[in-house]
Tab-separated table of C-alpha atoms and ligand atoms in Angstrom:
chain	number	residue	atom	x	y	z
A	1	MET	CA	9.015	-13.099	13.444
A	2	ASP	CA	11.368	-16.020	13.016
A	3	THR	CA	8.879	-18.663	11.965
A	4	GLU	CA	9.565	-21.547	9.606
A	5	ASN	CA	7.716	-19.681	6.940
A	6	ALA	CA	7.825	-15.946	7.588
A	7	THR	CA	5.178	-15.341	4.937
A	8	GLU	CA	2.685	-17.623	6.590
A	9	GLN	CA	-0.990	-17.227	5.797
A	10	ILE	CA	-3.113	-15.089	8.090
A	11	ASN	CA	-5.922	-17.639	7.987
A	12	GLY	CA	-8.165	-15.605	10.291
A	13	LYS	CA	-5.471	-15.236	12.941
A	14	PHE	CA	-3.484	-12.012	12.874
A	15	LYS	CA	-1.901	-12.192	16.328
A	16	GLY	CA	1.889	-12.292	16.185
A	17	LYS	CA	2.045	-12.584	12.381
A	18	ASP	CA	4.486	-10.686	10.205
A	19	ILE	CA	2.768	-8.663	7.482
A	20	LEU	CA	5.051	-8.949	4.466
A	21	SER	CA	2.889	-9.566	1.423
A	22	LEU	CA	-0.684	-9.584	0.183
A	23	ASP	CA	-0.001	-13.262	-0.598
A	24	GLN	CA	-0.656	-13.967	3.097
A	25	PHE	CA	-4.265	-12.774	2.907
A	26	SER	CA	-7.493	-14.415	1.859
A	27	SER	CA	-10.611	-12.423	1.021
A	28	LYS	CA	-11.936	-13.433	4.464
A	29	ASP	CA	-8.843	-12.040	6.212
A	30	ILE	CA	-9.379	-8.750	4.408
A	31	GLN	CA	-12.992	-8.675	5.587
A	32	ILE	CA	-11.870	-9.299	9.203
A	33	LEU	CA	-9.509	-6.346	8.920
A	34	PHE	CA	-12.166	-4.131	7.348
A	35	SER	CA	-14.658	-4.942	10.076
A	36	ALA	CA	-12.183	-3.509	12.616
A	37	VAL	CA	-11.664	-0.284	10.688
A	38	LYS	CA	-15.022	1.254	11.704
A	39	LYS	CA	-14.022	1.222	15.377
A	40	MET	CA	-10.638	2.772	14.549
A	41	LYS	CA	-12.244	5.492	12.471
A	42	ASN	CA	-14.535	6.337	15.391
A	43	ILE	CA	-11.540	6.636	17.732
A	44	ALA	CA	-9.616	8.862	15.329
A	45	VAL	CA	-12.418	11.068	13.997
A	46	ASN	CA	-13.738	11.792	17.485
A	47	SER	CA	-10.257	12.063	19.067
A	48	LYS	CA	-11.356	9.445	21.604
A	49	PRO	CA	-8.667	8.472	24.086
A	50	SER	CA	-7.824	4.811	23.484
A	51	LYS	CA	-5.787	2.443	25.619
A	52	LEU	CA	-5.812	-0.360	23.074
A	53	LEU	CA	-2.033	-0.196	22.583
A	54	GLN	CA	-1.198	1.252	25.985
A	55	GLY	CA	2.152	-0.130	27.109
A	56	LYS	CA	3.077	-1.124	23.557
A	57	ILE	CA	6.042	0.329	21.704
A	58	ILE	CA	6.406	0.106	17.931
A	59	THR	CA	9.687	0.804	16.157
A	60	LEU	CA	9.438	2.600	12.827
A	61	LEU	CA	12.657	1.800	10.982
A	62	PHE	CA	12.716	3.639	7.671
A	63	TYR	CA	15.730	3.170	5.394
A	64	GLU	CA	13.916	5.137	2.651
A	65	PRO	CA	12.062	8.469	2.808
A	66	SER	CA	8.361	8.440	3.589
A	67	SER	CA	5.593	10.869	4.473
A	68	ARG	CA	2.450	8.747	4.566
A	69	THR	CA	3.629	5.354	5.736
A	70	PHE	CA	5.826	6.785	8.469
A	71	GLY	CA	3.327	9.475	9.453
A	72	SER	CA	0.253	7.266	9.477
A	73	PHE	CA	1.870	4.384	11.377
A	74	SER	CA	3.176	6.907	13.877
A	75	ALA	CA	-0.272	8.478	14.234
A	76	ALA	CA	-1.959	5.059	14.347
A	77	VAL	CA	0.154	3.913	17.311
A	78	LYS	CA	-0.418	7.190	19.177
A	79	ARG	CA	-4.168	7.233	18.465
A	80	LEU	CA	-4.333	3.846	20.196
A	81	GLY	CA	-2.327	4.942	23.234
A	82	GLY	CA	0.985	3.335	22.263
A	83	GLN	CA	4.402	4.838	21.707
A	84	THR	CA	6.968	4.731	18.925
A	85	ILE	CA	10.713	4.572	18.482
A	86	ALA	CA	11.147	6.504	15.256
A	87	VAL	CA	14.320	5.822	13.275
A	88	GLN	CA	14.284	7.617	9.958
A	89	ASP	CA	17.387	7.271	7.838
A	90	PRO	CA	19.137	4.654	10.022
A	91	GLN	CA	22.092	4.728	7.604
A	92	ARG	CA	22.861	8.172	9.037
A	93	VAL	CA	21.500	8.239	12.602
A	94	SER	CA	21.957	4.685	13.900
A	95	SER	CA	24.874	2.260	14.167
A	96	VAL	CA	24.078	1.165	10.617
A	97	ALA	CA	26.418	4.096	9.795
A	98	LYS	CA	29.208	2.139	11.538
A	99	GLY	CA	28.512	-1.009	9.565
A	100	GLU	CA	25.898	-2.764	11.711
A	101	THR	CA	23.993	-5.379	9.707
A	102	LEU	CA	20.243	-5.288	9.162
A	103	GLU	CA	19.895	-8.508	11.143
A	104	ASP	CA	21.759	-7.109	14.162
A	105	THR	CA	19.786	-3.865	14.024
A	106	ILE	CA	16.540	-5.837	14.076
A	107	ARG	CA	17.640	-7.955	17.037
A	108	VAL	CA	18.558	-4.826	18.953
A	109	PHE	CA	15.268	-3.050	18.347
A	110	GLU	CA	13.181	-6.131	19.025
A	111	SER	CA	14.603	-6.055	22.546
A	112	TYR	CA	12.942	-2.671	23.044
A	113	CYS	CA	9.551	-2.975	21.400
A	114	ASP	CA	6.522	-5.071	20.457
A	115	ALA	CA	6.555	-4.768	16.655
A	116	ILE	CA	8.724	-3.214	13.951
A	117	VAL	CA	7.564	-1.467	10.793
A	118	ILE	CA	10.343	-1.394	8.200
A	119	ARG	CA	10.800	0.343	4.889
A	120	HIS	CA	13.813	-0.686	2.856
A	121	PRO	CA	15.027	0.184	-0.670
A	122	GLU	CA	15.783	-3.458	-1.541
A	123	LYS	CA	13.134	-6.027	-2.392
A	124	GLY	CA	13.302	-8.948	0.035
A	125	LYS	CA	15.093	-7.105	2.839
A	126	VAL	CA	11.966	-6.739	4.960
A	127	LYS	CA	11.498	-10.514	4.776
A	128	ALA	CA	15.145	-10.896	5.829
A	129	ALA	CA	14.415	-8.581	8.754
A	130	ALA	CA	11.357	-10.622	9.702
A	131	ASP	CA	13.450	-13.789	9.596
A	132	ALA	CA	15.992	-12.118	11.890
A	133	ALA	CA	13.390	-11.098	14.485
A	134	PHE	CA	12.980	-13.871	17.058
A	135	PHE	CA	10.054	-12.635	19.090
A	136	ILE	CA	8.033	-9.865	17.520
A	137	PRO	CA	6.121	-9.249	14.292
A	138	VAL	CA	7.569	-7.224	11.447
A	139	ILE	CA	5.443	-5.174	9.059
A	140	ASN	CA	6.551	-4.363	5.532
A	141	GLY	CA	6.299	-0.603	5.010
A	142	GLY	CA	7.539	-0.982	1.425
A	143	ASP	CA	10.510	-3.006	0.148
A	144	GLY	CA	12.079	-1.616	-3.008
A	145	VAL	CA	10.145	-2.663	-6.097
A	146	GLY	CA	8.636	-5.551	-4.142
A	147	GLU	CA	5.482	-4.918	-2.164
A	148	HIS	CA	3.682	-2.394	-0.011
A	149	PRO	CA	1.004	-4.523	1.628
A	150	THR	CA	-0.437	-1.985	4.057
A	151	GLN	CA	-0.852	0.501	1.196
A	152	ALA	CA	-2.816	-2.087	-0.782
A	153	LEU	CA	-4.968	-2.900	2.248
A	154	TYR	CA	-6.113	0.684	2.554
A	155	ASP	CA	-6.428	1.095	-1.201
A	156	LEU	CA	-8.760	-1.908	-1.164
A	157	TYR	CA	-10.611	-0.435	1.803
A	158	THR	CA	-11.061	2.866	-0.052
A	159	ILE	CA	-12.516	1.017	-3.048
A	160	TYR	CA	-14.727	-1.100	-0.773
A	161	GLU	CA	-15.961	1.980	1.095
A	162	LYS	CA	-17.167	3.484	-2.171
A	163	PHE	CA	-18.558	0.438	-4.000
A	164	LYS	CA	-19.436	-1.878	-1.044
A	165	THR	CA	-17.778	-4.747	-2.871
A	166	LEU	CA	-14.403	-5.826	-4.208
A	167	GLU	CA	-15.899	-8.008	-6.943
A	168	ASN	CA	-17.018	-7.307	-10.508
A	169	LEU	CA	-14.988	-4.116	-10.679
A	170	THR	CA	-13.198	-2.503	-13.596
A	171	LEU	CA	-10.045	-0.556	-12.791
A	172	LEU	CA	-7.514	1.418	-14.732
A	173	ILE	CA	-4.019	1.344	-13.234
A	174	ALA	CA	-1.609	3.772	-14.879
A	175	GLY	CA	2.067	4.680	-14.644
A	176	ASP	CA	5.069	2.670	-13.508
A	177	LEU	CA	3.751	-0.870	-13.273
A	178	LEU	CA	7.211	-2.419	-13.373
A	179	ASN	CA	8.678	-0.639	-10.351
A	180	GLY	CA	5.591	0.451	-8.423
A	181	ARG	CA	5.335	-1.736	-5.328
A	182	THR	CA	1.875	-0.402	-4.491
A	183	VAL	CA	0.634	-1.736	-7.828
A	184	HIS	CA	2.093	-5.190	-7.166
A	185	SER	CA	0.353	-5.475	-3.807
A	186	LEU	CA	-2.912	-4.011	-5.115
A	187	LEU	CA	-3.053	-6.516	-7.991
A	188	LYS	CA	-2.474	-9.346	-5.528
A	189	GLY	CA	-5.336	-8.006	-3.431
A	190	LEU	CA	-7.703	-7.631	-6.370
A	191	SER	CA	-6.931	-11.158	-7.539
A	192	LEU	CA	-8.448	-12.495	-4.287
A	193	PHE	CA	-11.872	-11.341	-5.428
A	194	LYS	CA	-14.014	-12.545	-8.316
A	195	ARG	CA	-14.465	-11.128	-11.796
A	196	ASN	CA	-12.270	-8.045	-11.567
A	197	THR	CA	-10.851	-6.498	-14.742
A	198	VAL	CA	-7.794	-4.256	-14.711
A	199	TYR	CA	-6.652	-2.115	-17.624
A	200	LEU	CA	-2.907	-1.506	-17.347
A	201	LEU	CA	-1.749	1.737	-18.951
A	202	SER	CA	2.005	2.294	-19.067
A	203	PRO	CA	4.869	3.075	-21.400
A	204	SER	CA	6.139	-0.223	-22.867
A	205	GLN	CA	9.365	0.112	-20.808
A	206	LEU	CA	7.347	0.143	-17.567
A	207	ARG	CA	4.915	-2.689	-18.245
A	208	LEU	CA	4.173	-5.158	-15.493
A	209	SER	CA	6.832	-7.888	-15.462
A	210	ARG	CA	5.811	-10.944	-17.463
A	211	ASP	CA	6.051	-13.061	-14.307
A	212	ASP	CA	3.566	-10.828	-12.520
A	213	PHE	CA	1.321	-10.583	-15.564
A	214	PHE	CA	0.955	-14.356	-15.861
A	215	THR	CA	0.761	-14.946	-12.108
A	216	PHE	CA	-2.154	-12.543	-11.679
A	217	SER	CA	-3.865	-13.717	-14.868
A	218	ASN	CA	-3.652	-17.312	-13.639
A	219	LYS	CA	-5.303	-16.239	-10.412
A	220	GLY	CA	-8.335	-15.110	-12.417
A	221	LEU	CA	-7.666	-11.395	-12.676
A	222	LYS	CA	-8.510	-10.170	-16.185
A	223	LEU	CA	-5.593	-7.946	-17.243
A	224	ILE	CA	-5.714	-5.807	-20.384
A	225	GLU	CA	-2.541	-3.927	-21.310
A	226	ILE	CA	-2.945	-0.641	-23.180
A	227	GLU	CA	-0.443	1.974	-24.299
A	228	SER	CA	-2.766	4.799	-25.314
A	229	THR	CA	-5.281	6.845	-23.335
A	230	LYS	CA	-7.637	6.294	-26.285
A	231	ASP	CA	-8.081	2.722	-25.058
A	232	ILE	CA	-9.269	3.678	-21.568
A	233	PRO	CA	-12.671	2.075	-20.939
A	234	LYS	CA	-15.427	4.532	-20.079
A	235	ASN	CA	-16.969	2.307	-17.434
A	236	ALA	CA	-14.068	2.028	-14.959
A	237	HIS	CA	-14.931	2.202	-11.272
A	238	VAL	CA	-11.420	3.275	-10.303
A	239	TRP	CA	-8.568	5.113	-11.934
A	240	TYR	CA	-5.418	4.395	-9.935
A	241	TRP	CA	-2.612	6.643	-11.129
A	242	THR	CA	1.013	6.131	-10.051
A	243	ARG	CA	4.292	8.007	-10.140
A	244	VAL	CA	7.164	6.894	-12.363
A	245	GLN	CA	9.652	5.712	-9.726
A	246	LYS	CA	12.702	7.876	-10.446
A	247	GLU	CA	14.723	6.260	-7.642
A	248	ARG	CA	14.579	2.869	-9.405
A	249	PHE	CA	16.092	4.136	-12.692
A	250	THR	CA	19.769	3.834	-13.584
A	251	ASN	CA	19.186	5.475	-16.986
A	252	MET	CA	18.033	9.051	-16.313
A	253	LYS	CA	17.485	9.744	-20.022
A	254	LEU	CA	14.898	6.993	-20.044
A	255	TYR	CA	13.300	8.402	-16.892
A	256	GLU	CA	12.982	11.850	-18.508
A	257	LYS	CA	11.463	10.254	-21.599
A	258	VAL	CA	8.753	8.318	-19.780
A	259	LYS	CA	8.066	10.296	-16.598
A	260	ASN	CA	5.194	12.392	-17.940
A	261	ARG	CA	3.936	10.072	-20.633
A	262	PHE	CA	0.510	9.739	-19.001
A	263	ILE	CA	-0.856	12.736	-17.141
A	264	LEU	CA	-4.260	12.694	-15.493
A	265	THR	CA	-6.043	15.923	-16.469
A	266	PRO	CA	-9.615	17.238	-16.231
A	267	GLN	CA	-9.892	16.794	-20.012
A	268	LEU	CA	-8.936	13.114	-19.823
A	269	ILE	CA	-11.563	12.570	-17.133
A	270	LYS	CA	-14.141	14.394	-19.277
A	271	ASP	CA	-13.290	12.271	-22.303
A	272	TYR	CA	-13.061	8.832	-20.694
A	273	GLY	CA	-14.354	9.065	-17.119
A	274	ASN	CA	-17.803	8.642	-15.619
A	275	LYS	CA	-19.841	10.131	-12.775
A	276	ASN	CA	-19.464	7.333	-10.273
A	277	MET	CA	-15.746	6.582	-10.526
A	278	ILE	CA	-13.055	7.408	-7.980
A	279	LEU	CA	-9.575	8.754	-8.709
A	280	MET	CA	-6.816	7.250	-6.601
A	281	HIS	CA	-3.041	7.640	-6.254
A	282	PRO	CA	-0.796	6.146	-3.556
A	283	LEU	CA	1.222	9.401	-3.500
A	284	PRO	CA	3.616	11.131	-3.610
A	285	ARG	CA	2.275	12.759	-6.770
A	286	ILE	CA	4.815	14.618	-8.908
A	287	GLU	CA	3.422	15.851	-12.231
A	288	GLU	CA	1.378	12.852	-13.300
A	289	ILE	CA	-1.859	14.301	-11.918
A	290	ALA	CA	-2.615	17.912	-12.840
A	291	LYS	CA	-3.274	20.002	-9.726
A	292	ASP	CA	-6.693	21.091	-11.014
A	293	VAL	CA	-7.902	17.488	-10.695
A	294	ASP	CA	-7.528	17.785	-6.900
A	295	THR	CA	-10.833	19.614	-6.474
A	296	ASP	CA	-12.781	17.046	-8.487
A	297	PRO	CA	-15.140	15.371	-5.963
A	298	ARG	CA	-14.143	11.988	-7.403
A	299	ALA	CA	-10.496	12.545	-6.430
A	300	VAL	CA	-9.947	10.673	-3.157
A	301	TYR	CA	-6.133	10.619	-3.177
A	302	LEU	CA	-5.670	13.629	-0.901
A	303	ARG	CA	-8.823	12.876	1.101
A	304	SER	CA	-10.311	9.564	2.194
A	305	GLN	CA	-7.546	7.412	0.700
A	306	ILE	CA	-5.010	9.098	3.003
A	307	ARG	CA	-7.203	8.992	6.106
A	308	ASN	CA	-8.080	5.358	5.482
A	309	GLY	CA	-4.354	4.617	5.637
A	310	MET	CA	-4.280	5.545	9.284
A	311	TYR	CA	-7.522	3.714	10.173
A	312	VAL	CA	-6.451	0.513	8.417
A	313	ARG	CA	-2.993	0.630	10.022
A	314	MET	CA	-4.611	1.157	13.441
A	315	ALA	CA	-6.761	-1.927	12.875
A	316	LEU	CA	-3.837	-3.999	11.626
A	317	LEU	CA	-1.601	-3.078	14.577
A	318	ALA	CA	-4.358	-3.885	17.039
A	319	LEU	CA	-4.985	-7.265	15.382
A	320	ILE	CA	-1.354	-8.380	15.191
A	321	LEU	CA	-0.803	-7.303	18.786
A	322	GLY	CA	-3.734	-9.484	19.806
A	323	LYS	CA	-6.200	-6.792	20.843
A	324	SER	CA	-9.958	-7.160	20.614
A	325	VAL	CA	-11.273	-4.944	17.856
A	326	LYS	CA	-14.890	-6.079	17.806
A	327	ASN	CA	-17.438	-3.313	17.267
A	328	LYS	CA	-20.001	-2.917	20.057
A	329	ARG	CA	-23.543	-3.226	18.726
B	1	CP	N1	2.307	5.894	-0.493
B	1	CP	C1	3.416	5.899	0.268
B	1	CP	O1	3.954	4.859	0.631
B	1	CP	O2	3.862	7.128	0.596
B	1	CP	P1	5.203	7.411	1.405
B	1	CP	O3	6.351	6.946	0.519
B	1	CP	O4	5.231	8.887	1.644
B	1	CP	O5	5.156	6.606	2.673
């Protein structure tokens, strides 16, 4: 929405707000969102008809491919009785192909709907879209190497569901920390809570940017960079594996060199894991997690992590569209 500051803080009030970055959230805002998730889960798991978003239309404008973000937002709207305008690949199927600007496209679609979810390959373009929208909220469904706030919100929910806290946790985050937008948003989220330690495992070429490293460290997140699996701590609560982001590379030789540097295997879990941990991945997974890890009961990436994406997005849509999401006692 075209506010003076499109990345304004949530501050307990979701209604009408753009969701562009985890920077907008406080730990309290995250708790408000989480408290709405239970009701959404009940609606979805029991296929309960809901009229919460009846009469509402959400545009899903995806300039980049997506399975989960597109699919779960689409399902979330429909689970709550709303409808979608689905525009995948607008460069091909909309007037973007004729040269229409992002700003004009946004102003057109905001005339038809109540909120827009956008994915864009360029960092900052979703904010530009939010600035262009006069009347309705815009949700960032992933902007290039920037952020993926709704992914981080359900990643945090998945961790919270397991450990009942988001404090005093030890995590291992592995893979492409430079280009992975899910990692950037997740680190922002974790830095809102006290005494978390994150081990960062990546090839040196894909380390977290120095800006991000110092920003998160200054926020109180303890970050420990490692380059060998031998340095993985055995007491981690979460292993969060990520894909090397091929689409962000200009040098394909470098991509080939680093893409399978760290592969999550049953042996690695045996050597450095523990009974109580969970194994996460934002997906899509290519080869960085061996398929035989999928049946490990600690692997949540193709199970609860995915489902939580829909529940959390249901809750978020309801909140920003001003619907009551209080649980009945
Ligand atoms: N995790 C995620 O954003 O997946 P998609 O790219 O399939 O939406």
